Amino acid sequence: QSALTQPASVSGSPGQSITISCTGTSGDIGNYNLVSWYQQHPGRAPKVIIYEVTKRPSGVSNRFSASKSDNTASLTISELQAEDEADYYCCSYARSSWVFGGGTKLTVL
Amino acid sequence: QVQLQESGPGLVQPSETLSLTCNVSGDSIRTSYWSWIRQSPEKGLEWIAYMYYSGNPKYNPSLESRVTILVDTSKNHFSLKLNSVTTADTAVYYCARGGSSWSGYYNWFDPWGQGTLVTVSS
């Protein structure tokens, strides 16, 4: 059970859009529509922003969207705001267990 | 609104057992799946275990030989025990609702507790 692969860091200016990729295998992302994404600000617990690949929980901004293709999931944040600066983690079901990505630090320039 | 709160020792001796409890408030523990997740600088977020309130626990294969998750419906809390700890088990431990593999039913982790730092050291 290996961690999902995410870029260590991404950056963007306010108002721009960024995309974070999350690469797994046919044993996790490629085989289940059970991908979720989490936002974590320093010193805080993670918070779910996407579940079941594309769904947004109530209260999460529609600036957050996500998709999946084969073994790779992607999170897109549009109209970047300063408050979006945080760490982002993907997560996938993987045959009776769960695996997280290594995390991506988003810097808003 | 469901709230979770972890409790337990912040320092554990090597080779001893790490024991944590997660108190659930705002809802019955009988309504969902419950999980333990930890986070360290070395390994990032690592899922440890999940369990439905009535049983059938599932464990991270890399930890399965050392870990037990239990649910106590009378106290509306669930617990984690990790045996034979080493310094590699030093992490912030989170409890969270979720872990189901069922479509539309808590197959995500939310909410999370605030986390508790457990240090393994002599």
Short mmCIF file of C-alpha atoms in Angstrom, two decimals:
data_model
loop_
_atom_site.label_atom_id
_atom_site.label_comp_id
_atom_site.label_asym_id
_atom_site.label_seq_id
_atom_site.Cartn_x
_atom_site.Cartn_y
_atom_site.Cartn_z
CA GLN A 1 0.00 0.00 0.00
CA SER A 2 1.92 3.05 -1.26
CA ALA A 3 0.99 6.65 -0.72
CA LEU A 4 -0.67 8.47 -3.59
CA THR A 5 1.65 10.85 -5.47
CA GLN A 6 1.07 14.59 -5.30
CA PRO A 7 3.35 17.49 -6.25
CA ALA A 8 5.09 18.87 -3.19
CA SER A 9 4.08 22.43 -3.95
CA VAL A 10 2.08 24.62 -6.32
CA SER A 11 1.59 28.36 -6.41
CA GLY A 12 -0.63 30.91 -8.04
CA SER A 13 -1.65 34.54 -7.85
CA PRO A 14 -4.98 35.78 -6.54
CA GLY A 15 -7.70 35.33 -9.12
CA GLN A 16 -5.85 32.61 -11.00
CA SER A 17 -6.67 28.89 -11.11
CA ILE A 18 -4.44 26.02 -10.08
CA THR A 19 -4.72 22.26 -10.38
CA ILE A 20 -3.25 19.65 -8.06
CA SER A 21 -2.81 16.12 -9.35
CA CYS A 22 -2.98 12.92 -7.36
CA THR A 23 -1.65 9.77 -8.99
CA GLY A 24 -2.42 6.29 -7.76
CA THR A 25 -2.82 2.85 -9.28
CA SER A 26 -5.49 0.54 -10.61
CA GLY A 27 -5.77 -0.78 -7.07
CA ASP A 28 -6.97 2.49 -5.61
CA ILE A 29 -7.96 5.57 -7.64
CA GLY A 30 -8.37 3.58 -10.83
CA ASN A 31 -10.75 1.08 -9.27
CA TYR A 32 -12.96 3.12 -6.96
CA ASN A 33 -14.95 6.35 -7.16
CA LEU A 34 -14.03 6.97 -3.53
CA VAL A 35 -11.56 9.82 -3.81
CA SER A 36 -11.71 12.68 -1.36
CA TRP A 37 -9.68 15.85 -0.91
CA TYR A 38 -8.76 17.64 2.31
CA GLN A 39 -7.59 21.15 3.09
CA GLN A 40 -5.36 21.70 6.11
CA HIS A 41 -4.30 25.06 7.49
CA PRO A 42 -1.29 25.21 9.84
CA GLY A 43 -2.06 23.87 13.27
CA ARG A 44 -5.54 22.73 12.28
CA ALA A 45 -7.12 19.39 11.51
CA PRO A 46 -7.81 18.53 7.87
CA LYS A 47 -11.20 19.47 6.46
CA VAL A 48 -12.96 17.63 3.63
CA ILE A 49 -13.57 19.73 0.53
CA ILE A 50 -14.37 17.03 -2.04
CA TYR A 51 -15.74 13.49 -1.65
CA GLU A 52 -16.70 10.73 -4.08
CA VAL A 53 -14.38 12.24 -6.71
CA THR A 54 -16.43 15.33 -7.57
CA LYS A 55 -18.92 16.14 -4.80
CA ARG A 56 -18.63 19.20 -2.56
CA PRO A 57 -19.89 19.11 1.02
CA SER A 58 -22.38 21.75 2.03
CA GLY A 59 -20.61 25.00 2.82
CA VAL A 60 -17.56 24.40 0.62
CA SER A 61 -17.00 27.06 -2.02
CA ASN A 62 -17.85 26.19 -5.62
CA ARG A 63 -14.39 27.48 -6.50
CA PHE A 64 -13.25 23.97 -5.58
CA SER A 65 -13.83 21.29 -8.20
CA ALA A 66 -12.35 17.89 -8.91
CA SER A 67 -12.23 15.09 -11.43
CA LYS A 68 -10.69 11.71 -12.12
CA SER A 69 -9.21 10.03 -15.16
CA ASP A 70 -7.85 6.49 -15.02
CA ASN A 71 -5.45 6.36 -12.05
CA THR A 72 -5.18 10.13 -11.53
CA ALA A 73 -7.45 12.47 -9.62
CA SER A 74 -7.25 16.24 -9.86
CA LEU A 75 -8.35 19.16 -7.69
CA THR A 76 -8.85 22.57 -9.25
CA ILE A 77 -9.16 25.78 -7.28
CA SER A 78 -10.39 28.73 -9.31
CA GLU A 79 -10.29 32.42 -8.47
CA LEU A 80 -7.53 31.89 -5.93
CA GLN A 81 -7.85 33.75 -2.66
CA ALA A 82 -5.32 34.31 0.10
CA GLU A 83 -7.34 32.07 2.42
CA ASP A 84 -6.77 29.13 0.05
CA GLU A 85 -3.11 28.98 1.08
CA ALA A 86 -2.90 25.62 2.86
CA ASP A 87 -1.85 22.01 2.44
CA TYR A 88 -4.05 19.78 0.31
CA TYR A 89 -4.29 16.00 0.53
CA CYS A 90 -6.01 13.46 -1.67
CA CYS A 91 -7.30 10.17 -0.32
CA SER A 92 -8.58 7.02 -1.98
CA TYR A 93 -10.16 3.76 -0.92
CA ALA A 94 -7.92 0.83 -1.67
CA ARG A 95 -9.49 -2.56 -1.03
CA SER A 96 -10.47 -2.52 2.66
CA SER A 97 -8.08 0.29 3.48
CA TRP A 98 -7.49 3.95 2.78
CA VAL A 99 -4.43 5.67 1.37
CA PHE A 100 -3.50 9.36 1.43
CA GLY A 101 -1.35 11.43 -0.84
CA GLY A 102 1.82 13.02 0.45
CA GLY A 103 0.26 16.46 0.39
CA THR A 104 0.69 19.60 -1.70
CA LYS A 105 1.51 22.99 -0.26
CA LEU A 106 -0.38 25.74 -2.05
CA THR A 107 1.18 29.18 -1.91
CA VAL A 108 -0.88 32.18 -2.97
CA LEU A 109 1.62 34.72 -4.24
CA GLN B 1 -23.24 19.14 15.01
CA VAL B 2 -20.92 16.23 15.61
CA GLN B 3 -17.73 16.98 17.52
CA LEU B 4 -14.84 14.64 18.27
CA GLN B 5 -12.22 14.99 20.99
CA GLU B 6 -9.15 12.82 21.44
CA SER B 7 -7.66 12.09 24.84
CA GLY B 8 -4.76 10.06 26.16
CA PRO B 9 -1.12 10.25 27.26
CA GLY B 10 1.14 12.56 25.31
CA LEU B 11 4.24 10.51 26.08
CA VAL B 12 4.65 6.76 25.67
CA GLN B 13 7.72 4.67 26.38
CA PRO B 14 9.23 2.59 23.55
CA SER B 15 7.86 -0.98 23.44
CA GLU B 16 4.80 0.07 25.47
CA THR B 17 1.17 0.43 24.33
CA LEU B 18 -0.28 3.68 23.02
CA SER B 19 -3.91 4.08 24.11
CA LEU B 20 -6.21 6.87 22.94
CA THR B 21 -9.92 7.55 23.27
CA CYS B 22 -12.15 9.65 21.03
CA ASN B 23 -15.26 11.08 22.62
CA VAL B 24 -18.15 11.69 20.23
CA SER B 25 -20.67 14.41 21.03
CA GLY B 26 -23.63 15.77 19.12
CA ASP B 27 -24.69 12.43 17.64
CA SER B 28 -24.90 8.77 18.48
CA ILE B 29 -21.89 6.64 17.71
CA ARG B 30 -24.37 4.11 16.29
CA THR B 31 -24.93 6.26 13.19
CA SER B 32 -21.63 5.85 11.39
CA TYR B 33 -18.18 4.52 10.79
CA TRP B 34 -15.27 5.80 12.88
CA SER B 35 -11.58 6.06 12.09
CA TRP B 36 -8.15 6.81 13.43
CA ILE B 37 -5.62 8.68 11.31
CA ARG B 38 -2.17 9.94 12.22
CA GLN B 39 0.13 12.58 10.80
CA SER B 40 3.89 12.92 11.03
CA PRO B 41 6.42 14.99 9.07
CA GLU B 42 8.02 11.77 7.84
CA LYS B 43 4.93 9.91 6.62
CA GLY B 44 2.32 12.64 6.21
CA LEU B 45 -1.26 11.52 6.75
CA GLU B 46 -1.59 7.80 7.42
CA TRP B 47 -4.89 6.00 7.87
CA ILE B 48 -4.73 3.56 10.80
CA ALA B 49 -8.11 1.86 11.20
CA TYR B 50 -11.86 2.16 10.82
CA MET B 51 -14.80 0.41 12.34
CA TYR B 52 -18.57 0.41 12.14
CA TYR B 53 -20.17 0.81 15.56
CA SER B 54 -21.28 -2.82 15.55
CA GLY B 55 -17.98 -4.36 14.55
CA ASN B 56 -15.95 -5.51 11.52
CA PRO B 57 -12.82 -3.40 12.02
CA LYS B 58 -10.38 -2.82 9.20
CA TYR B 59 -6.72 -1.99 9.69
CA ASN B 60 -3.85 -0.54 7.73
CA PRO B 61 -1.91 -3.61 6.58
CA SER B 62 1.35 -2.07 7.74
CA LEU B 63 0.02 -1.71 11.30
CA GLU B 64 -2.47 -4.57 11.51
CA SER B 65 -0.35 -6.77 13.78
CA ARG B 66 -0.11 -4.05 16.44
CA VAL B 67 -3.38 -2.12 16.36
CA THR B 68 -6.88 -2.53 17.77
CA ILE B 69 -9.88 -0.23 17.38
CA LEU B 70 -12.88 -0.59 19.67
CA VAL B 71 -16.25 1.14 19.90
CA ASP B 72 -18.04 1.60 23.23
CA THR B 73 -21.66 2.47 22.49
CA SER B 74 -22.52 2.91 26.18
CA LYS B 75 -19.99 5.74 26.48
CA ASN B 76 -20.39 7.03 22.91
CA HIS B 77 -16.69 6.83 22.30
CA PHE B 78 -14.17 4.72 20.45
CA SER B 79 -10.57 3.87 21.18
CA LEU B 80 -7.22 2.99 19.67
CA LYS B 81 -4.54 0.72 21.02
CA LEU B 82 -1.16 0.43 19.32
CA ASN B 83 1.25 -2.09 20.79
CA SER B 84 5.04 -2.23 20.82
CA VAL B 85 5.50 1.38 19.83
CA THR B 86 8.77 2.82 18.52
CA THR B 87 9.90 6.35 17.81
CA ALA B 88 8.42 5.91 14.31
CA ASP B 89 4.97 5.99 15.92
CA THR B 90 5.47 9.56 17.13
CA ALA B 91 2.74 11.58 15.43
CA VAL B 92 -0.36 13.68 15.83
CA TYR B 93 -3.23 11.23 16.16
CA TYR B 94 -6.66 12.21 14.86
CA CYS B 95 -10.01 10.54 15.25
CA ALA B 96 -12.60 11.15 12.55
CA ARG B 97 -16.04 10.07 11.45
CA GLY B 98 -15.97 8.02 8.26
CA GLY B 99 -14.14 5.22 6.53
CA SER B 100 -17.06 3.42 4.93
CA SER B 101 -16.67 2.04 1.42
CA TRP B 102 -20.37 2.46 0.71
CA SER B 103 -21.43 4.98 -1.90
CA GLY B 104 -23.02 8.01 -0.28
CA TYR B 105 -22.40 6.82 3.26
CA TYR B 106 -19.48 8.36 5.12
CA ASN B 107 -16.84 7.31 2.63
CA TRP B 108 -14.94 10.44 3.58
CA PHE B 109 -13.47 11.67 6.85
CA ASP B 110 -15.45 14.44 8.50
CA PRO B 111 -15.35 15.87 11.04
CA TRP B 112 -11.94 15.36 12.59
CA GLY B 113 -10.93 15.85 16.17
CA GLN B 114 -8.40 18.54 16.94
CA GLY B 115 -5.62 15.94 17.12
CA THR B 116 -3.36 14.91 19.95
CA LEU B 117 0.42 14.71 19.78
CA VAL B 118 1.84 11.42 21.00
CA THR B 119 5.58 11.24 21.46
CA VAL B 120 7.35 7.91 21.85
CA SER B 121 10.46 8.43 23.92
CA SER B 122 12.23 7.11 26.96
#
